Tab-separated table of C-alpha atoms in Angstrom:
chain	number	residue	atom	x	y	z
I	22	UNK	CA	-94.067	-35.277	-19.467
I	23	UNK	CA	-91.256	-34.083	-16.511
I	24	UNK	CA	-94.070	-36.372	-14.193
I	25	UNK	CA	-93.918	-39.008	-16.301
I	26	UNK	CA	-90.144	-39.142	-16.484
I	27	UNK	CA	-90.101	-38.759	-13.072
I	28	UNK	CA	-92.256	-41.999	-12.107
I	29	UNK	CA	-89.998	-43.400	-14.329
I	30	UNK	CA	-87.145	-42.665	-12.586
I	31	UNK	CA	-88.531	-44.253	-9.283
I	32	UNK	CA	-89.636	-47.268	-10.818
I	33	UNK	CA	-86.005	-47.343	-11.784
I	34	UNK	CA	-84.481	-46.956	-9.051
I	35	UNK	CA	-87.033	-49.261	-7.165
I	36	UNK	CA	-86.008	-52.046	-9.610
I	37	UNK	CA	-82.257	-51.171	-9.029
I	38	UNK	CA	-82.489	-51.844	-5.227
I	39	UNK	CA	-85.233	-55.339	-5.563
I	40	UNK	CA	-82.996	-56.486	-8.130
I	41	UNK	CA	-79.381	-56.434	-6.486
I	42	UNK	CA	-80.542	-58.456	-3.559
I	43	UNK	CA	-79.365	-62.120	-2.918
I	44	UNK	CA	-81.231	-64.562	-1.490
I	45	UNK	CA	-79.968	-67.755	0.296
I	46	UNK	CA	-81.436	-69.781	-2.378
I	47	UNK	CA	-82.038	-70.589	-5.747
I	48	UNK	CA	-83.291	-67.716	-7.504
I	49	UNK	CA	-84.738	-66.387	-11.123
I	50	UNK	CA	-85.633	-62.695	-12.134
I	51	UNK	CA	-86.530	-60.898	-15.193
I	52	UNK	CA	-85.967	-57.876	-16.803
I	53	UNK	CA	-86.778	-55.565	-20.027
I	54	UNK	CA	-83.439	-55.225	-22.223
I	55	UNK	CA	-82.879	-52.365	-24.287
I	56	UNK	CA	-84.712	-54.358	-27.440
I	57	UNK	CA	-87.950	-54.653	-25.130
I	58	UNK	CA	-87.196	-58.462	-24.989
I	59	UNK	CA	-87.665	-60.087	-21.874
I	60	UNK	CA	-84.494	-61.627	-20.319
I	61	UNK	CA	-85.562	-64.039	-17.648
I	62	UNK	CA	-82.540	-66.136	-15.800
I	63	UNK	CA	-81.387	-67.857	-12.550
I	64	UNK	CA	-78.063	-68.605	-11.275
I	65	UNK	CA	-77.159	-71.795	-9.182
I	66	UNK	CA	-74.541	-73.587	-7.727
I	67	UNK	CA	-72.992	-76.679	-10.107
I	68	UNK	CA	-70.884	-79.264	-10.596
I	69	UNK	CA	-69.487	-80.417	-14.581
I	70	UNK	CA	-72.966	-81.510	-15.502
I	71	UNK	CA	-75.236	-78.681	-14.256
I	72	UNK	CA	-77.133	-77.361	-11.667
I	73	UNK	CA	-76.085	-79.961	-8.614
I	74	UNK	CA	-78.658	-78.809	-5.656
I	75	UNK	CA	-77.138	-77.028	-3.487
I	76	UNK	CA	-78.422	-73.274	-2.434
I	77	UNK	CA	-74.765	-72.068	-2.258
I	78	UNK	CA	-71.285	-72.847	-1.990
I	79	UNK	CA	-69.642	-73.643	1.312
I	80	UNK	CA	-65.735	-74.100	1.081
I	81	UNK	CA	-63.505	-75.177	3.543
I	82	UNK	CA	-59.975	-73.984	2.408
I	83	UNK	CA	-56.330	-73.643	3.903
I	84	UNK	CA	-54.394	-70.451	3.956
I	85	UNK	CA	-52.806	-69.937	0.699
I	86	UNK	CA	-55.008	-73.092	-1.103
I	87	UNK	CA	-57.249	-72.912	-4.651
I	88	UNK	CA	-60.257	-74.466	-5.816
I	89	UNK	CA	-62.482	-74.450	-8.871
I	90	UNK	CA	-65.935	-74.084	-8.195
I	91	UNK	CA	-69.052	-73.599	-11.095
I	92	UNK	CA	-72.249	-71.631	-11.382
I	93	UNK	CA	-75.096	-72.327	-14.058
I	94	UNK	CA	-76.921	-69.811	-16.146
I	95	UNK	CA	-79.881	-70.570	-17.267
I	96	UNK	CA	-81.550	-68.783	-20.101
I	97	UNK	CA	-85.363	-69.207	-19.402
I	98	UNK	CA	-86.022	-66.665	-22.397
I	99	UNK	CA	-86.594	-66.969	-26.242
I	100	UNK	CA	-83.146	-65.476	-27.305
I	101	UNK	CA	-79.347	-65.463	-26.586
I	102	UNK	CA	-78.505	-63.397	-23.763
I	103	UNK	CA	-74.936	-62.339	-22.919
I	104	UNK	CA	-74.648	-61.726	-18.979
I	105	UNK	CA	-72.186	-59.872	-17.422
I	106	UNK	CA	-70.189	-61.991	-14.183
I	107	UNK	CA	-69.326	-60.611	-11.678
I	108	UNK	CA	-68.184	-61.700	-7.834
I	109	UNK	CA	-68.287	-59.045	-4.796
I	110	UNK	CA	-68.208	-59.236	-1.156
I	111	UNK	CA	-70.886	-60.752	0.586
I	112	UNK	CA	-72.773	-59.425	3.916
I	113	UNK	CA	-76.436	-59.586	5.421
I	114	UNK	CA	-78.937	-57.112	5.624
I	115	UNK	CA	-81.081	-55.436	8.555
I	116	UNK	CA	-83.482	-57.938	7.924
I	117	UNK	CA	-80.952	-61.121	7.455
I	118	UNK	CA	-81.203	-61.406	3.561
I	119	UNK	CA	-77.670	-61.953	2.031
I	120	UNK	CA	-76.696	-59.589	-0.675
I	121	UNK	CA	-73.372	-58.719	-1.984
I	122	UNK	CA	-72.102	-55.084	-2.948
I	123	UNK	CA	-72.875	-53.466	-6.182
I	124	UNK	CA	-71.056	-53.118	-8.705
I	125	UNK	CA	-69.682	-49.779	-8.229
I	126	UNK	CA	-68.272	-50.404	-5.078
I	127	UNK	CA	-65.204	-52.364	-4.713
I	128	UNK	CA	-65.175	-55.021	-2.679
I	129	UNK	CA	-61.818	-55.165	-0.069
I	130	UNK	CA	-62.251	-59.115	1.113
I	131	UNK	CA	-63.706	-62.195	0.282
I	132	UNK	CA	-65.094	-61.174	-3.265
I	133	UNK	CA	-61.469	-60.463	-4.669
I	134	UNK	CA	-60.333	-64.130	-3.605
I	135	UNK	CA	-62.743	-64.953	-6.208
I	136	UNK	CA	-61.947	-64.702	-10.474
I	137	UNK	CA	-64.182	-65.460	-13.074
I	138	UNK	CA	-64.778	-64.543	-17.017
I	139	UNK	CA	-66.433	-61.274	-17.450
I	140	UNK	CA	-69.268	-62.430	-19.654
I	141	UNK	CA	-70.736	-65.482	-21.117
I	142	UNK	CA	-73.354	-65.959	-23.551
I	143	UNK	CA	-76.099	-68.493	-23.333
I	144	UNK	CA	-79.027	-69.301	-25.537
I	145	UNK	CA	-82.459	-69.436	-25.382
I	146	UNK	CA	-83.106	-72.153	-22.998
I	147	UNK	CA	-79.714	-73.503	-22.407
I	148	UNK	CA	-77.407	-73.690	-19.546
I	149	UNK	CA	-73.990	-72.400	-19.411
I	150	UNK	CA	-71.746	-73.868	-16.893
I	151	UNK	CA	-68.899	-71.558	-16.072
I	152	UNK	CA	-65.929	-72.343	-13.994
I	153	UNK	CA	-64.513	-69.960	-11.226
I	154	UNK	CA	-61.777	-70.080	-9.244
I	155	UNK	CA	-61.395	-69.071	-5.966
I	156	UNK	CA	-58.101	-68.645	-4.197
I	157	UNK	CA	-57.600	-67.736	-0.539
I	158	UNK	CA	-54.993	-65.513	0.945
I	159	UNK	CA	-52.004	-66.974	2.660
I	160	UNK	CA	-52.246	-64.306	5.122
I	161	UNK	CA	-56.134	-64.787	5.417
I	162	UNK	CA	-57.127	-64.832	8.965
I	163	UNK	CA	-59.361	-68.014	10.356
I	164	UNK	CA	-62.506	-67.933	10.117
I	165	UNK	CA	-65.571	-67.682	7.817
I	166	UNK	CA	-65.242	-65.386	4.862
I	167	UNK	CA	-68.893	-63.974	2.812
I	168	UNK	CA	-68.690	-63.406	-0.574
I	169	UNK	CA	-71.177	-63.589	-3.899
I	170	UNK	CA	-71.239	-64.369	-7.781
I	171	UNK	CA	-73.826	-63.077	-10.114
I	172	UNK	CA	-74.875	-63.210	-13.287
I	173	UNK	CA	-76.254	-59.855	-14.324
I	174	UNK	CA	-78.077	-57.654	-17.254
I	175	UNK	CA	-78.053	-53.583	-17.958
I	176	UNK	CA	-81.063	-51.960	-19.002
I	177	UNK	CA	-81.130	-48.118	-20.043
I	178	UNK	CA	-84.290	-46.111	-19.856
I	179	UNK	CA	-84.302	-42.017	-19.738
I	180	UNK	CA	-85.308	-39.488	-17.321
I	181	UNK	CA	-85.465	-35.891	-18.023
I	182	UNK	CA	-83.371	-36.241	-21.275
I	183	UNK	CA	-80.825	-38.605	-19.130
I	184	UNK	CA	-80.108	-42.067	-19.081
I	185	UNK	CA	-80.772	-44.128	-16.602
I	186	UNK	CA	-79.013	-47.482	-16.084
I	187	UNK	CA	-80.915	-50.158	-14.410
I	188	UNK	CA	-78.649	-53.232	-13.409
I	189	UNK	CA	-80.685	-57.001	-12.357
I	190	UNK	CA	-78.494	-59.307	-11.101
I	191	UNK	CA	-79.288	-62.879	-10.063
I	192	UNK	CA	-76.469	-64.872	-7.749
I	193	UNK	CA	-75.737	-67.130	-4.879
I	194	UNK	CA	-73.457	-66.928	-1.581
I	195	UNK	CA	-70.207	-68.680	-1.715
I	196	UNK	CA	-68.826	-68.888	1.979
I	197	UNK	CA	-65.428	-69.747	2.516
I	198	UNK	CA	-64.428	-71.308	6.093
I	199	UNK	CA	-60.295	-70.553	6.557
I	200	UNK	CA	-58.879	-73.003	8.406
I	201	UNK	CA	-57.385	-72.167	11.905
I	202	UNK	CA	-58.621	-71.801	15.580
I	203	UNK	CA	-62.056	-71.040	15.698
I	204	UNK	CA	-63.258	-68.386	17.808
I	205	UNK	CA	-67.046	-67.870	18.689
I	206	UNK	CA	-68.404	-64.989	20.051
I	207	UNK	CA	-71.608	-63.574	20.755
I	208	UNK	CA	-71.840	-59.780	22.622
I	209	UNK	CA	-75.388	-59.094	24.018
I	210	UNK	CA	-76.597	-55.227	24.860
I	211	UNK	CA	-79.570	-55.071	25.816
I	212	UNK	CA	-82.449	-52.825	28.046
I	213	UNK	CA	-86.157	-52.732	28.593
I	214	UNK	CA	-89.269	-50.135	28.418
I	215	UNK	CA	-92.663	-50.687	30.035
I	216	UNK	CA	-95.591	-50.004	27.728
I	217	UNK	CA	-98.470	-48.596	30.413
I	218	UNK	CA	-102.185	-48.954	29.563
I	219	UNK	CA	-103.743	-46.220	31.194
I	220	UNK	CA	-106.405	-48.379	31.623
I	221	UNK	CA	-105.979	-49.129	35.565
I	222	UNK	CA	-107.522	-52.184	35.134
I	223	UNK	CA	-105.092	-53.705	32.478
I	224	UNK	CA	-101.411	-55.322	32.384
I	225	UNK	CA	-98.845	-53.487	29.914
I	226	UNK	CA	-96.236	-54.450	27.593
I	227	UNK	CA	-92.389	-55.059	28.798
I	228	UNK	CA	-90.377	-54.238	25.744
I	229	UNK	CA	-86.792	-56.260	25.624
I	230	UNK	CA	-84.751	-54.294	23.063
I	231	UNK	CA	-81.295	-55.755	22.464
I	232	UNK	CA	-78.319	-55.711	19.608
I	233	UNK	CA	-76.347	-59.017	18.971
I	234	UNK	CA	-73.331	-58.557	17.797
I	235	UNK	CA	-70.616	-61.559	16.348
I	236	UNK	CA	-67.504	-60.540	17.912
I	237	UNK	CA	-66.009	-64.242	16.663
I	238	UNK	CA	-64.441	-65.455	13.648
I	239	UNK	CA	-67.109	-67.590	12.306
I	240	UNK	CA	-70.948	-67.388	11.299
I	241	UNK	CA	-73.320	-67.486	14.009
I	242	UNK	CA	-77.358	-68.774	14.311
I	243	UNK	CA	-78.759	-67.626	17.487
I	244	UNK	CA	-82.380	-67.509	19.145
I	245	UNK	CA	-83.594	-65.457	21.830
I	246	UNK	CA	-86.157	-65.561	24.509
I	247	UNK	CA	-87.658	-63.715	27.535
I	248	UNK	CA	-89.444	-65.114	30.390
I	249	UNK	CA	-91.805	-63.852	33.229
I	250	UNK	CA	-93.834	-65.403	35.291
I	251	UNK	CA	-93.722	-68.792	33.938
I	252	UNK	CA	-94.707	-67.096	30.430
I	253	UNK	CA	-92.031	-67.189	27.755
I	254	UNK	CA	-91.757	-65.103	24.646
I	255	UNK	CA	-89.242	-66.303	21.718
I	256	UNK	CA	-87.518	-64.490	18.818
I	257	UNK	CA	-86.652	-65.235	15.452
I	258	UNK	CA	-83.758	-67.082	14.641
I	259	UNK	CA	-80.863	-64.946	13.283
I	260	UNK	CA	-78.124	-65.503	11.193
I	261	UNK	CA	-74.845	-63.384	12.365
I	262	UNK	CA	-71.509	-63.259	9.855
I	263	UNK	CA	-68.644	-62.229	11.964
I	264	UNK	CA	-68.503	-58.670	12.779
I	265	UNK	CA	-72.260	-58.492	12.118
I	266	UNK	CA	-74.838	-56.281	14.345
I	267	UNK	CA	-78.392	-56.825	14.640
I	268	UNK	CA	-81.270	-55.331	16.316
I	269	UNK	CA	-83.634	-57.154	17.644
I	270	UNK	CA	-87.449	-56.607	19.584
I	271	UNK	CA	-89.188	-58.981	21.699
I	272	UNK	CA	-92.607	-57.875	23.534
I	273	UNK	CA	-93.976	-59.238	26.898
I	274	UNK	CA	-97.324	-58.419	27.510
I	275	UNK	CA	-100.071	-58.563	30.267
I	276	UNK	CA	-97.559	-57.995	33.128
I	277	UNK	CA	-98.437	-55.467	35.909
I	278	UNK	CA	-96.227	-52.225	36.688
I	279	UNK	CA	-94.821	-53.245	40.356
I	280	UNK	CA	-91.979	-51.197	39.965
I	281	UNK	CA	-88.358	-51.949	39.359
I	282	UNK	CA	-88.824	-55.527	37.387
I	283	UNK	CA	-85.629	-58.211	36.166
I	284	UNK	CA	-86.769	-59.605	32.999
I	285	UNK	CA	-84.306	-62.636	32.224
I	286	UNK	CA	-83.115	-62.719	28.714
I	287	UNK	CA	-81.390	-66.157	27.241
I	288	UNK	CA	-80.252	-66.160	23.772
I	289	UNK	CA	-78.595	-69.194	22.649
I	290	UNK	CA	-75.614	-69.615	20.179
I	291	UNK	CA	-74.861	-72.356	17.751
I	292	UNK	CA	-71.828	-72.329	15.073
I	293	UNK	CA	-72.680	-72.906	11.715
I	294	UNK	CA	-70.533	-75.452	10.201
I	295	UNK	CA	-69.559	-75.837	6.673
I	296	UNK	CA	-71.552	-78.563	5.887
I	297	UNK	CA	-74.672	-77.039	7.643
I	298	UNK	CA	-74.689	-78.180	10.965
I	299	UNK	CA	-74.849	-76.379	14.404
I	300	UNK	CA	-73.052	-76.536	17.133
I	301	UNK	CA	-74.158	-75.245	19.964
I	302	UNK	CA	-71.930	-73.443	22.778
I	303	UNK	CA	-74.242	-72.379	25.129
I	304	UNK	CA	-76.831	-69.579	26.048
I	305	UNK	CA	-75.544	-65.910	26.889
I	306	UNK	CA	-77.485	-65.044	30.373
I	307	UNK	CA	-78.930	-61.483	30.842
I	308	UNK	CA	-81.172	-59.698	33.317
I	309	UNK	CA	-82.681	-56.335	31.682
I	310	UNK	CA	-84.021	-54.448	34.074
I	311	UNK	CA	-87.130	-52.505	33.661
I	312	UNK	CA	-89.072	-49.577	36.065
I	313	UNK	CA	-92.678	-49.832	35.798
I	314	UNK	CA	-94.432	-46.847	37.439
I	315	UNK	CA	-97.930	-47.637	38.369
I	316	UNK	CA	-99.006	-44.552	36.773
I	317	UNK	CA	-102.815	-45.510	36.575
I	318	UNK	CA	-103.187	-46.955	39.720
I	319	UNK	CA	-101.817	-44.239	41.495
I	320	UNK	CA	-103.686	-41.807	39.455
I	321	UNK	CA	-106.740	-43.503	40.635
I	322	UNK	CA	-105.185	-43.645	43.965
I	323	UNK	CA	-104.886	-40.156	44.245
I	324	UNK	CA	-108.450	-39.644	43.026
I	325	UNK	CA	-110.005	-41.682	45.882
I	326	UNK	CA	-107.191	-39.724	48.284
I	327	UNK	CA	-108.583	-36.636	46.983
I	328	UNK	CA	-112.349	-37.477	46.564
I	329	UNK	CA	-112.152	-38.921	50.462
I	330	UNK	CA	-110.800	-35.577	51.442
I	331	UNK	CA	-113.022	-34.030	49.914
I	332	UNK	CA	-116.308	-35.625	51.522
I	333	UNK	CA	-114.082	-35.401	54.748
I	334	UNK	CA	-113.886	-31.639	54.795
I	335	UNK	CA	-116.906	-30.989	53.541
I	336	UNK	CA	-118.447	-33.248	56.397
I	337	UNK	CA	-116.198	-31.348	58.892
I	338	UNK	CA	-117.611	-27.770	57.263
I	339	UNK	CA	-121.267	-29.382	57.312
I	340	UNK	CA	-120.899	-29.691	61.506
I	341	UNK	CA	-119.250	-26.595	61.936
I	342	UNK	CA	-122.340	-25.068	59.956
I	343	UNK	CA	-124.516	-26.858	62.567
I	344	UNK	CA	-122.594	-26.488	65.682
I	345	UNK	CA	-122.747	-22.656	64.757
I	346	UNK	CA	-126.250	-22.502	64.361
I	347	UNK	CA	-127.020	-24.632	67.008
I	348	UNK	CA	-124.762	-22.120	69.182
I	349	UNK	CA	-126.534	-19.225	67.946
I	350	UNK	CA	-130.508	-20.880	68.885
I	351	UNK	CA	-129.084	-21.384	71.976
I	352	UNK	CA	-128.007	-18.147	72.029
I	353	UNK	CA	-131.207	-16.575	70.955
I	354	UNK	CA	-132.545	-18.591	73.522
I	355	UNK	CA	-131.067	-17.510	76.310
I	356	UNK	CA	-131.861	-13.562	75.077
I	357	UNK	CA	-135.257	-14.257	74.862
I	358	UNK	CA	-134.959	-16.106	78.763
I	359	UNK	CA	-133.410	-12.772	80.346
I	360	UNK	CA	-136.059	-10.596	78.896
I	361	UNK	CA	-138.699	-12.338	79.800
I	362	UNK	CA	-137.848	-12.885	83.446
């Protein structure tokens, strides 16, 4: 029984985590409620009518200025459902997936510009349209602002005689783009490790390893790329809110350890505008440089060096062997010459 409840703690938590996340897009999820009903909803951007197409909301707002924005819930399931709302601050993960905080941590930014009711109840196969209002600062600072709204169920379950409360929560991004001067800025940090095959025959891998960091005001899309030789190797594009940091990896392969090498690095910036264009400011220039020890080659190096040597001395012994008994027949020879005369 304690393994049972304990699998069902993991599961849990496992849900907990896959459910909280936010992607940039329309999305639907499901989950048990306490009844053993399942609830299954999605949450999208709307105008008075419905559900109007967009993925999220992107706001361009002054200092001090309000607007009313809307979200839809639809119930996709066979009975009323009342959903807690909820809005939070907004940021992107390791791997670029927008999420907001949960909802026992308080959000310090964007998601407080944001109110909403606390619930609303929809039924089975309906859509509720729910107005929100969001309200920026008049001290805000310039610049693009990350927040979410959600629309979210609690499920209880028990492990070990506890409960366990498992909250699914289905949202979208709103983005809110202060008015002011615009800043970009991208900071690039980056080095480089050569890979050796110890097979002296082949090339190894140059390793670029660099973090990007958005030391600007506003959101950020930037690509990356290495070159050698002619050859060039490309990253992912990556999506940077301001103040963001982000790792990223790109591999060169089949190129020869001849030492100290410059690898140059480009990775291009473009500003993501509120209506989903780029701009583009220009590349950020690096050289990473990268020592590449022919450790192979001079391993085999030094085995010729030492195998030469080797035959060398043991030629050198091999004459000194003859010479000596060459001396000593002569010798012998001469012995044999005074005794007989």
């Amino acid at each position: 029984m304690k393994r049972r409840s304990s699998r069902f703690a993991r599961v849990a938590c496992a849900a907990a985590v896959l459910a909280a996340a936010i992607a940039p897009a329309v999305w639907s999820t499901s989950a048990s409620a306490d009844d053993d009903q399942t609830v299954t909803w999605s949450v999208r951007p709307a105008d008075e009518s419905g559900p109007d197409g967009r993925a999220w909301a992107e706001l361009e707002l002054e200092p001090g200025e309000t607007t009313t924005e809307r979200m839809a819930v639809i119930n996709l399931g066979d009975s009323a459902v009342t959903f807690s709302l909820a809005s939070a601050d907004g940021y992107l993960t390791e791997s670029g997936r927008f999420n907001m905080l949960p909802s026992d941590e308080k959000s310090t930014r964007a998601g407080t510009w944001i109110t909403l009711p606390s619930t609303v109840t929809v039924e089975p196969g309906a859509t509720a349209v729910v107005p929100f209002l969001v309200e920026v600062p008049k001290n805000a600072t310039p610049g693009d602002h990350a927040a979410g709204v959600a629309a979210s169920i609690r499920s209880e379950g028990a492990s070990e005689g506890a409960a366990v409360g498992v909250e699914s929560r289905v949202g979208f991004r709103v983005m809110v783009r202060v008015a002011g001067d615009v800043a970009p800025g991208l900071e690039v940090h980056g080095a480089g490790e050569y890979i050796t095959e110890w097979n002296p025959l082949n090339p190894g891998t140059v390793v670029v390893r660099y973090t990007l960091h958005n030391s600007g005001n506003v959101r950020l899309e930037s690509s990356s790329a290495v070159e050698w030789n002619g050859r060039t190797v490309s990253g992912e594009t990556v999506e940077l809110l301001p103040g963001d940091d982000r790792a990223v990896e790109l591999h060169l392969r089949d190129v020869w350890p001849l030492g100290l090498l410059s690898v140059p690095l480009s990775v291009e910036r473009a500003v993501v505008l509120p209506d989903g264009s780029r701009e583009h400011i220009g590349p950020v220039m690096q050289t990473v440089s990268v020592s590449a020890i022919p450790w192979p080659q001079l391993l085999v190096l030094l085995s010729l060096v030492l195998m030469v040597g080797g035959m060398a001395f043991r030629g050198r012994r091999r004459r000194r062997q003859v010479e000596t008994l060459v001396n000593a027949a002569r010798e012998a020879g001469r012995r044999e010459a005074r005794i007989e005369g």
